[in-house]
Backbone as JSON Lines, residues from 0, in Angstrom:
{"i":0,"aa":"M","n":[0.82,-1.19,0.0],"ca":[0.0,0.0,0.0],"c":[0.86,1.25,0.0]}
{"i":1,"aa":"A","n":[2.12,1.14,0.41],"ca":[2.97,2.3,0.57],"c":[3.34,2.95,-0.76]}
{"i":2,"aa":"G","n":[3.45,2.19,-1.85],"ca":[3.91,2.75,-3.11],"c":[2.78,3.19,-4.03]}
{"i":3,"aa":"Q","n":[1.52,3.05,-3.6],"ca":[0.4,3.36,-4.48],"c":[0.04,4.83,-4.41]}
{"i":4,"aa":"V","n":[-0.46,5.32,-5.54],"ca":[-0.88,6.71,-5.64],"c":[-2.38,6.78,-5.33]}
{"i":5,"aa":"K","n":[-2.74,7.72,-4.48],"ca":[-4.14,7.93,-4.17],"c":[-4.84,8.5,-5.4]}
{"i":6,"aa":"D","n":[-6.03,8.03,-5.67],"ca":[-6.84,8.48,-6.81],"c":[-6.14,8.22,-8.15]}
{"i":7,"aa":"R","n":[-5.65,7.0,-8.32],"ca":[-4.95,6.63,-9.55],"c":[-5.85,6.82,-10.77]}
{"i":8,"aa":"E","n":[-7.12,6.42,-10.67],"ca":[-8.04,6.54,-11.8],"c":[-8.27,8.01,-12.17]}
{"i":9,"aa":"A","n":[-8.33,8.87,-11.17],"ca":[-8.53,10.29,-11.45],"c":[-7.32,10.87,-12.17]}
{"i":10,"aa":"F","n":[-6.11,10.51,-11.73],"ca":[-4.91,11.0,-12.42],"c":[-4.83,10.45,-13.84]}
{"i":11,"aa":"Q","n":[-5.27,9.21,-14.04],"ca":[-5.28,8.65,-15.4],"c":[-6.26,9.41,-16.29]}
{"i":12,"aa":"R","n":[-7.4,9.79,-15.71],"ca":[-8.39,10.55,-16.49],"c":[-7.85,11.94,-16.83]}
{"i":13,"aa":"L","n":[-7.19,12.59,-15.87],"ca":[-6.6,13.9,-16.13],"c":[-5.54,13.8,-17.22]}
{"i":14,"aa":"S","n":[-4.72,12.78,-17.15],"ca":[-3.68,12.58,-18.15],"c":[-4.29,12.33,-19.53]}
{"i":15,"aa":"F","n":[-5.36,11.54,-19.57],"ca":[-6.02,11.26,-20.85],"c":[-6.57,12.53,-21.47]}
{"i":16,"aa":"L","n":[-7.24,13.37,-20.66],"ca":[-7.81,14.61,-21.19],"c":[-6.73,15.56,-21.69]}
{"i":17,"aa":"Y","n":[-5.61,15.63,-20.96],"ca":[-4.5,16.5,-21.37],"c":[-3.9,16.01,-22.68]}
{"i":18,"aa":"Q","n":[-3.69,14.7,-22.8],"ca":[-3.14,14.13,-24.03],"c":[-4.13,14.26,-25.19]}
{"i":19,"aa":"A","n":[-5.42,14.14,-24.91],"ca":[-6.44,14.28,-25.96],"c":[-6.42,15.71,-26.51]}
{"i":20,"aa":"A","n":[-6.24,16.7,-25.64],"ca":[-6.18,18.09,-26.11],"c":[-4.97,18.28,-27.02]}
{"i":21,"aa":"H","n":[-3.82,17.68,-26.65],"ca":[-2.64,17.77,-27.5],"c":[-2.88,17.1,-28.85]}
{"i":22,"aa":"C","n":[-3.5,15.92,-28.86],"ca":[-3.75,15.2,-30.11],"c":[-4.71,15.95,-31.02]}
{"i":23,"aa":"V","n":[-5.74,16.55,-30.44],"ca":[-6.71,17.3,-31.23],"c":[-6.03,18.47,-31.93]}
{"i":24,"aa":"L","n":[-5.18,19.19,-31.21],"ca":[-4.48,20.33,-31.83],"c":[-3.41,19.87,-32.82]}
{"i":25,"aa":"A","n":[-2.81,18.72,-32.6],"ca":[-1.8,18.22,-33.53],"c":[-2.44,17.8,-34.86]}
{"i":26,"aa":"Q","n":[-3.64,17.23,-34.8],"ca":[-4.31,16.79,-36.02],"c":[-4.86,17.96,-36.82]}
{"i":27,"aa":"D","n":[-5.49,18.91,-36.12],"ca":[-6.08,20.07,-36.8],"c":[-6.0,21.28,-35.87]}
{"i":28,"aa":"P","n":[-5.12,22.24,-36.18],"ca":[-4.98,23.42,-35.31],"c":[-6.24,24.28,-35.2]}
{"i":29,"aa":"E","n":[-7.23,24.05,-36.06],"ca":[-8.48,24.8,-36.0],"c":[-9.42,24.3,-34.9]}
{"i":30,"aa":"N","n":[-9.13,23.14,-34.33],"ca":[-9.98,22.56,-33.28],"c":[-9.62,23.08,-31.9]}
{"i":31,"aa":"Q","n":[-9.38,24.36,-31.76],"ca":[-8.99,24.92,-30.47],"c":[-10.13,24.89,-29.47]}
{"i":32,"aa":"A","n":[-11.37,24.96,-29.94],"ca":[-12.52,24.92,-29.01],"c":[-12.63,23.55,-28.34]}
{"i":33,"aa":"L","n":[-12.4,22.48,-29.09],"ca":[-12.46,21.14,-28.51],"c":[-11.31,20.92,-27.53]}
{"i":34,"aa":"A","n":[-10.12,21.37,-27.87],"ca":[-8.97,21.26,-26.98],"c":[-9.21,22.08,-25.71]}
{"i":35,"aa":"R","n":[-9.83,23.24,-25.85],"ca":[-10.15,24.08,-24.69],"c":[-11.16,23.38,-23.79]}
{"i":36,"aa":"F","n":[-12.12,22.69,-24.4],"ca":[-13.11,21.94,-23.62],"c":[-12.44,20.83,-22.82]}
{"i":37,"aa":"Y","n":[-11.52,20.1,-23.45],"ca":[-10.81,19.03,-22.74],"c":[-9.99,19.6,-21.57]}
{"i":38,"aa":"C","n":[-9.31,20.71,-21.79],"ca":[-8.49,21.31,-20.74],"c":[-9.35,21.87,-19.61]}
{"i":39,"aa":"H","n":[-10.5,22.45,-19.97],"ca":[-11.4,22.97,-18.95],"c":[-11.96,21.82,-18.1]}
{"i":40,"aa":"T","n":[-12.32,20.72,-18.74],"ca":[-12.81,19.54,-18.02],"c":[-11.74,18.99,-17.1]}
{"i":41,"aa":"E","n":[-10.5,18.95,-17.59],"ca":[-9.38,18.46,-16.77],"c":[-9.19,19.35,-15.54]}
{"i":42,"aa":"R","n":[-9.28,20.65,-15.72],"ca":[-9.08,21.57,-14.6],"c":[-10.22,21.46,-13.58]}
{"i":43,"aa":"T","n":[-11.47,21.33,-14.04],"ca":[-12.58,21.22,-13.1],"c":[-12.54,19.91,-12.32]}
{"i":44,"aa":"I","n":[-12.11,18.83,-12.95],"ca":[-11.99,17.55,-12.24],"c":[-10.9,17.65,-11.17]}
{"i":45,"aa":"A","n":[-9.77,18.26,-11.52],"ca":[-8.68,18.41,-10.55],"c":[-9.12,19.28,-9.37]}
{"i":46,"aa":"K","n":[-9.88,20.32,-9.63],"ca":[-10.37,21.18,-8.54],"c":[-11.38,20.44,-7.66]}
{"i":47,"aa":"R","n":[-12.29,19.71,-8.31],"ca":[-13.34,19.02,-7.56],"c":[-12.76,17.95,-6.65]}
{"i":48,"aa":"L","n":[-11.75,17.23,-7.14],"ca":[-11.14,16.16,-6.35],"c":[-9.96,16.64,-5.51]}
{"i":49,"aa":"V","n":[-9.63,17.92,-5.59],"ca":[-8.53,18.55,-4.85],"c":[-7.23,17.78,-5.11]}
{"i":50,"aa":"L","n":[-6.85,17.72,-6.38],"ca":[-5.62,17.03,-6.79],"c":[-4.6,18.06,-7.22]}
{"i":51,"aa":"R","n":[-3.35,17.83,-6.85],"ca":[-2.26,18.73,-7.24],"c":[-1.73,18.29,-8.6]}
{"i":52,"aa":"R","n":[-1.7,19.23,-9.52],"ca":[-1.15,18.94,-10.84],"c":[0.3,19.37,-10.9]}
{"i":53,"aa":"D","n":[1.04,18.74,-11.79],"ca":[2.45,19.05,-11.95],"c":[2.6,20.47,-12.5]}
{"i":54,"aa":"P","n":[3.62,21.22,-12.04],"ca":[3.81,22.58,-12.54],"c":[4.01,22.65,-14.05]}
{"i":55,"aa":"S","n":[4.61,21.64,-14.65],"ca":[4.79,21.67,-16.1],"c":[3.46,21.59,-16.83]}
{"i":56,"aa":"V","n":[2.47,20.93,-16.25],"ca":[1.14,20.88,-16.85],"c":[0.42,22.2,-16.63]}
{"i":57,"aa":"K","n":[0.52,22.76,-15.43],"ca":[-0.16,24.02,-15.14],"c":[0.38,25.16,-15.99]}
{"i":58,"aa":"R","n":[1.66,25.12,-16.32],"ca":[2.26,26.19,-17.12],"c":[1.82,26.15,-18.57]}
{"i":59,"aa":"T","n":[1.29,25.02,-19.04],"ca":[0.86,24.93,-20.42],"c":[-0.64,25.14,-20.59]}
{"i":60,"aa":"L","n":[-1.33,25.55,-19.52],"ca":[-2.75,25.83,-19.6],"c":[-3.0,27.29,-19.24]}
{"i":61,"aa":"C","n":[-3.85,27.95,-20.03],"ca":[-4.2,29.33,-19.76],"c":[-5.17,29.37,-18.57]}
{"i":62,"aa":"R","n":[-4.89,30.25,-17.62],"ca":[-5.75,30.37,-16.45],"c":[-7.04,31.11,-16.75]}
{"i":63,"aa":"G","n":[-7.05,31.86,-17.83],"ca":[-8.24,32.64,-18.17],"c":[-9.28,31.86,-18.95]}
{"i":64,"aa":"C","n":[-8.85,31.21,-20.05],"ca":[-9.81,30.55,-20.93],"c":[-9.59,29.05,-21.05]}
{"i":65,"aa":"S","n":[-8.65,28.49,-20.31],"ca":[-8.34,27.05,-20.29],"c":[-7.81,26.54,-21.63]}
{"i":66,"aa":"S","n":[-7.21,27.41,-22.43],"ca":[-6.6,26.96,-23.68],"c":[-5.29,26.25,-23.41]}
{"i":67,"aa":"L","n":[-4.95,25.32,-24.27],"ca":[-3.65,24.67,-24.22],"c":[-2.65,25.61,-24.87]}
{"i":68,"aa":"L","n":[-1.62,26.02,-24.13],"ca":[-0.67,27.01,-24.62],"c":[0.48,26.33,-25.36]}
{"i":69,"aa":"I","n":[0.46,26.46,-26.67],"ca":[1.51,25.94,-27.52],"c":[2.12,27.13,-28.24]}
{"i":70,"aa":"P","n":[3.42,27.41,-27.99],"ca":[4.04,28.59,-28.59],"c":[3.94,28.57,-30.12]}
{"i":71,"aa":"G","n":[3.51,29.7,-30.68],"ca":[3.37,29.84,-32.12],"c":[2.02,29.43,-32.64]}
{"i":72,"aa":"L","n":[1.26,28.65,-31.86],"ca":[-0.05,28.2,-32.31],"c":[-1.18,28.86,-31.51]}
{"i":73,"aa":"T","n":[-1.11,28.74,-30.2],"ca":[-2.16,29.32,-29.35],"c":[-1.62,30.39,-28.4]}
{"i":74,"aa":"C","n":[-0.32,30.61,-28.4],"ca":[0.25,31.65,-27.54],"c":[1.54,32.18,-28.15]}
{"i":75,"aa":"T","n":[1.93,33.36,-27.68],"ca":[3.24,33.89,-28.04],"c":[4.14,33.76,-26.81]}
{"i":76,"aa":"Q","n":[5.41,33.54,-27.07],"ca":[6.36,33.37,-25.99],"c":[7.53,34.31,-26.24]}
{"i":77,"aa":"R","n":[7.81,35.18,-25.26],"ca":[8.87,36.17,-25.38],"c":[9.79,36.1,-24.19]}
{"i":78,"aa":"Q","n":[11.03,36.5,-24.39],"ca":[12.01,36.59,-23.31],"c":[12.17,38.07,-22.96]}
{"i":79,"aa":"R","n":[12.05,38.39,-21.69],"ca":[12.16,39.77,-21.22],"c":[13.19,39.87,-20.11]}
{"i":80,"aa":"R","n":[13.77,41.07,-19.98],"ca":[14.7,41.36,-18.89],"c":[14.09,42.46,-18.04]}
{"i":81,"aa":"C","n":[14.18,42.28,-16.73],"ca":[13.67,43.27,-15.8],"c":[14.54,43.22,-14.55]}
{"i":82,"aa":"K","n":[15.28,44.28,-14.32],"ca":[16.14,44.39,-13.13],"c":[17.11,43.2,-13.03]}
{"i":83,"aa":"A","n":[17.83,42.96,-14.07],"ca":[18.88,41.94,-14.15],"c":[18.35,40.52,-14.0]}
{"i":84,"aa":"Q","n":[17.05,40.31,-14.21],"ca":[16.48,38.97,-14.2],"c":[15.83,38.72,-15.55]}
{"i":85,"aa":"R","n":[15.89,37.46,-15.97],"ca":[15.27,37.09,-17.23],"c":[13.93,36.41,-16.96]}
{"i":86,"aa":"W","n":[12.93,36.79,-17.73],"ca":[11.6,36.24,-17.58],"c":[11.11,35.71,-18.92]}
{"i":87,"aa":"T","n":[10.35,34.64,-18.89],"ca":[9.65,34.14,-20.06],"c":[8.2,34.57,-19.92]}
{"i":88,"aa":"V","n":[7.69,35.28,-20.92],"ca":[6.32,35.79,-20.88],"c":[5.51,35.06,-21.94]}
{"i":89,"aa":"Q","n":[4.44,34.37,-21.51],"ca":[3.53,33.7,-22.43],"c":[2.24,34.48,-22.47]}
{"i":90,"aa":"T","n":[1.76,34.77,-23.68],"ca":[0.5,35.5,-23.85],"c":[-0.45,34.64,-24.67]}
{"i":91,"aa":"C","n":[-1.6,34.34,-24.12],"ca":[-2.62,33.54,-24.8],"c":[-3.2,34.36,-25.95]}
{"i":92,"aa":"L","n":[-3.33,33.75,-27.12],"ca":[-3.87,34.46,-28.27],"c":[-5.4,34.51,-28.26]}
{"i":93,"aa":"T","n":[-6.03,33.71,-27.4],"ca":[-7.49,33.7,-27.32],"c":[-8.01,34.8,-26.4]}
{"i":94,"aa":"C","n":[-7.47,34.87,-25.17],"ca":[-7.99,35.84,-24.19],"c":[-6.99,36.93,-23.84]}
{"i":95,"aa":"Q","n":[-5.79,36.91,-24.42],"ca":[-4.74,37.91,-24.2],"c":[-4.21,37.95,-22.78]}
{"i":96,"aa":"R","n":[-4.44,36.91,-22.01],"ca":[-3.9,36.85,-20.64],"c":[-2.44,36.42,-20.72]}
{"i":97,"aa":"S","n":[-1.59,37.05,-19.92],"ca":[-0.17,36.72,-19.97],"c":[0.28,36.14,-18.63]}
{"i":98,"aa":"Q","n":[1.24,35.25,-18.7],"ca":[1.87,34.65,-17.54],"c":[3.36,34.85,-17.71]}
{"i":99,"aa":"R","n":[4.06,35.05,-16.6],"ca":[5.5,35.18,-16.7],"c":[6.15,34.23,-15.71]}
{"i":100,"aa":"F","n":[7.28,33.66,-16.14],"ca":[8.01,32.68,-15.36],"c":[9.46,33.1,-15.3]}
{"i":101,"aa":"L","n":[10.06,32.94,-14.15],"ca":[11.47,33.27,-13.98],"c":[12.31,32.32,-14.83]}
{"i":102,"aa":"N","n":[13.21,32.89,-15.6],"ca":[14.04,32.12,-16.52],"c":[15.47,32.09,-15.96]}
{"i":103,"aa":"D","n":[15.66,31.37,-14.88],"ca":[16.96,31.27,-14.21],"c":[17.32,29.8,-14.12]}
{"i":104,"aa":"P","n":[18.43,29.37,-14.72],"ca":[18.78,27.94,-14.68],"c":[19.07,27.42,-13.28]}
{"i":105,"aa":"R","n":[19.41,28.3,-12.35],"ca":[19.7,27.87,-10.98],"c":[18.44,27.78,-10.12]}
{"i":106,"aa":"H","n":[17.32,28.32,-10.62],"ca":[16.09,28.35,-9.84],"c":[15.44,26.96,-9.81]}
{"i":107,"aa":"L","n":[15.04,26.52,-8.61],"ca":[14.34,25.26,-8.45],"c":[12.95,25.54,-7.88]}
{"i":108,"aa":"L","n":[11.95,24.84,-8.4],"ca":[10.63,24.93,-7.82],"c":[10.64,24.27,-6.45]}
{"i":109,"aa":"W","n":[9.72,24.66,-5.59],"ca":[9.7,24.12,-4.23],"c":[9.52,22.61,-4.24]}
{"i":110,"aa":"G","n":[8.68,22.1,-5.11],"ca":[8.44,20.66,-5.18],"c":[9.65,19.86,-5.62]}
{"i":111,"aa":"D","n":[10.6,20.5,-6.3],"ca":[11.79,19.81,-6.77],"c":[12.93,19.85,-5.76]}
{"i":112,"aa":"R","n":[12.8,20.63,-4.71],"ca":[13.85,20.73,-3.7],"c":[13.84,19.51,-2.79]}
{"i":113,"aa":"P","n":[15.01,19.09,-2.31],"ca":[15.05,17.9,-1.45],"c":[14.3,18.08,-0.13]}
{"i":114,"aa":"E","n":[14.29,19.28,0.43],"ca":[13.62,19.46,1.71],"c":[12.1,19.44,1.59]}
{"i":115,"aa":"A","n":[11.58,19.5,0.36],"ca":[10.13,19.47,0.17],"c":[9.59,18.04,0.12]}
{"i":116,"aa":"Q","n":[10.46,17.07,-0.05],"ca":[10.03,15.69,-0.16],"c":[9.7,15.12,1.22]}
{"i":117,"aa":"L","n":[8.59,14.42,1.31],"ca":[8.18,13.86,2.59],"c":[9.1,12.74,3.06]}
{"i":118,"aa":"G","n":[9.66,12.0,2.13],"ca":[10.54,10.9,2.5],"c":[11.77,11.35,3.25]}
{"i":119,"aa":"S","n":[12.32,12.52,2.9],"ca":[13.52,13.01,3.58],"c":[13.18,13.61,4.94]}
{"i":120,"aa":"Q","n":[11.94,14.02,5.14],"ca":[11.55,14.61,6.41],"c":[11.06,13.57,7.4]}
{"i":121,"aa":"A","n":[10.66,12.39,6.93],"ca":[10.06,11.39,7.81],"c":[11.03,10.93,8.89]}
{"i":122,"aa":"G","n":[12.3,10.77,8.56],"ca":[13.28,10.33,9.54],"c":[13.68,11.43,10.49]}
{"i":123,"aa":"D","n":[13.45,12.67,10.13],"ca":[13.87,13.8,10.95],"c":[12.87,14.15,12.05]}
{"i":124,"aa":"V","n":[11.61,13.72,11.89],"ca":[10.58,14.11,12.83],"c":[10.82,13.43,14.17]}
{"i":125,"aa":"G","n":[10.97,14.21,15.21],"ca":[11.12,13.69,16.56],"c":[12.51,13.23,16.91]}
{"i":126,"aa":"S","n":[13.43,13.21,15.96],"ca":[14.76,12.71,16.27],"c":[15.62,13.76,16.96]}
{"i":127,"aa":"S","n":[15.38,15.03,16.65],"ca":[16.14,16.08,17.3],"c":[15.19,17.19,17.71]}
{"i":128,"aa":"P","n":[15.48,17.89,18.76],"ca":[14.57,18.94,19.21],"c":[14.51,20.14,18.29]}
{"i":129,"aa":"G","n":[15.48,20.31,17.43],"ca":[15.46,21.42,16.49],"c":[16.29,22.58,16.99]}
{"i":130,"aa":"P","n":[16.54,23.56,16.13],"ca":[17.36,24.69,16.53],"c":[16.65,25.57,17.55]}
{"i":131,"aa":"G","n":[17.38,25.92,18.58],"ca":[16.84,26.83,19.58],"c":[15.93,26.17,20.6]}
{"i":132,"aa":"R","n":[15.7,24.88,20.48],"ca":[14.82,24.19,21.42],"c":[15.65,23.3,22.32]}
{"i":133,"aa":"S","n":[15.23,23.14,23.51],"ca":[15.9,22.22,24.44],"c":[14.83,21.37,25.1]}
{"i":134,"aa":"H","n":[15.25,20.21,25.56],"ca":[14.3,19.35,26.26],"c":[13.97,19.96,27.6]}
{"i":135,"aa":"M","n":[12.7,19.98,27.9],"ca":[12.26,20.57,29.17],"c":[12.41,19.54,30.29]}
{"i":136,"aa":"Q","n":[12.84,19.99,31.42],"ca":[12.94,19.12,32.58],"c":[11.94,19.6,33.6]}
{"i":137,"aa":"W","n":[11.18,18.67,34.08],"ca":[10.15,19.02,35.06],"c":[10.71,18.89,36.46]}
{"i":138,"aa":"S","n":[10.43,19.83,37.3],"ca":[10.84,19.74,38.68],"c":[9.61,19.99,39.56]}
{"i":139,"aa":"N","n":[9.57,19.3,40.68],"ca":[8.43,19.45,41.59],"c":[8.78,20.3,42.75]}
C-alpha cells in the first residue's frame, strides 16, 4: 500500500484529457474549441477532487480561458529582462492573458527541492529537538 498513488483513476483521467487536447491540436490546429473543452474539463476535475497537478502541466494551460498554450499556435512566448532577471512571458492568443516565469537555470521549484520531499523529512521528525529548542525538565 505504501507505493500506491491515491486516486490513480482520477490521475489517469486527467492525463487522458490532457493528451487528448494535444492530439486534437496536432491533427487540426483549427480545433482549439475542442482542446479548450478538454483542458477545462481536466481543470474542473482536478479542482473538484482537490488534486495537485504538476507545474509543467499548469504552465501549459491558460488560467483565463483554459486553452492549451503551444508557442506559435495558441500563444506567443517572449524573453524579457527586468532588473537583471530574465523572464519568459507567455500570452494567450485567445484571451490575451499573460503569464511570466522566472528564466533562471539555478532556480528550483519548491516541489523539486530535497527538503520538500516527505521521504527526507520522515526520519527527521522527533529525532532532534530542532534549533533553539531544548528538552524541558520538570521539577516538583
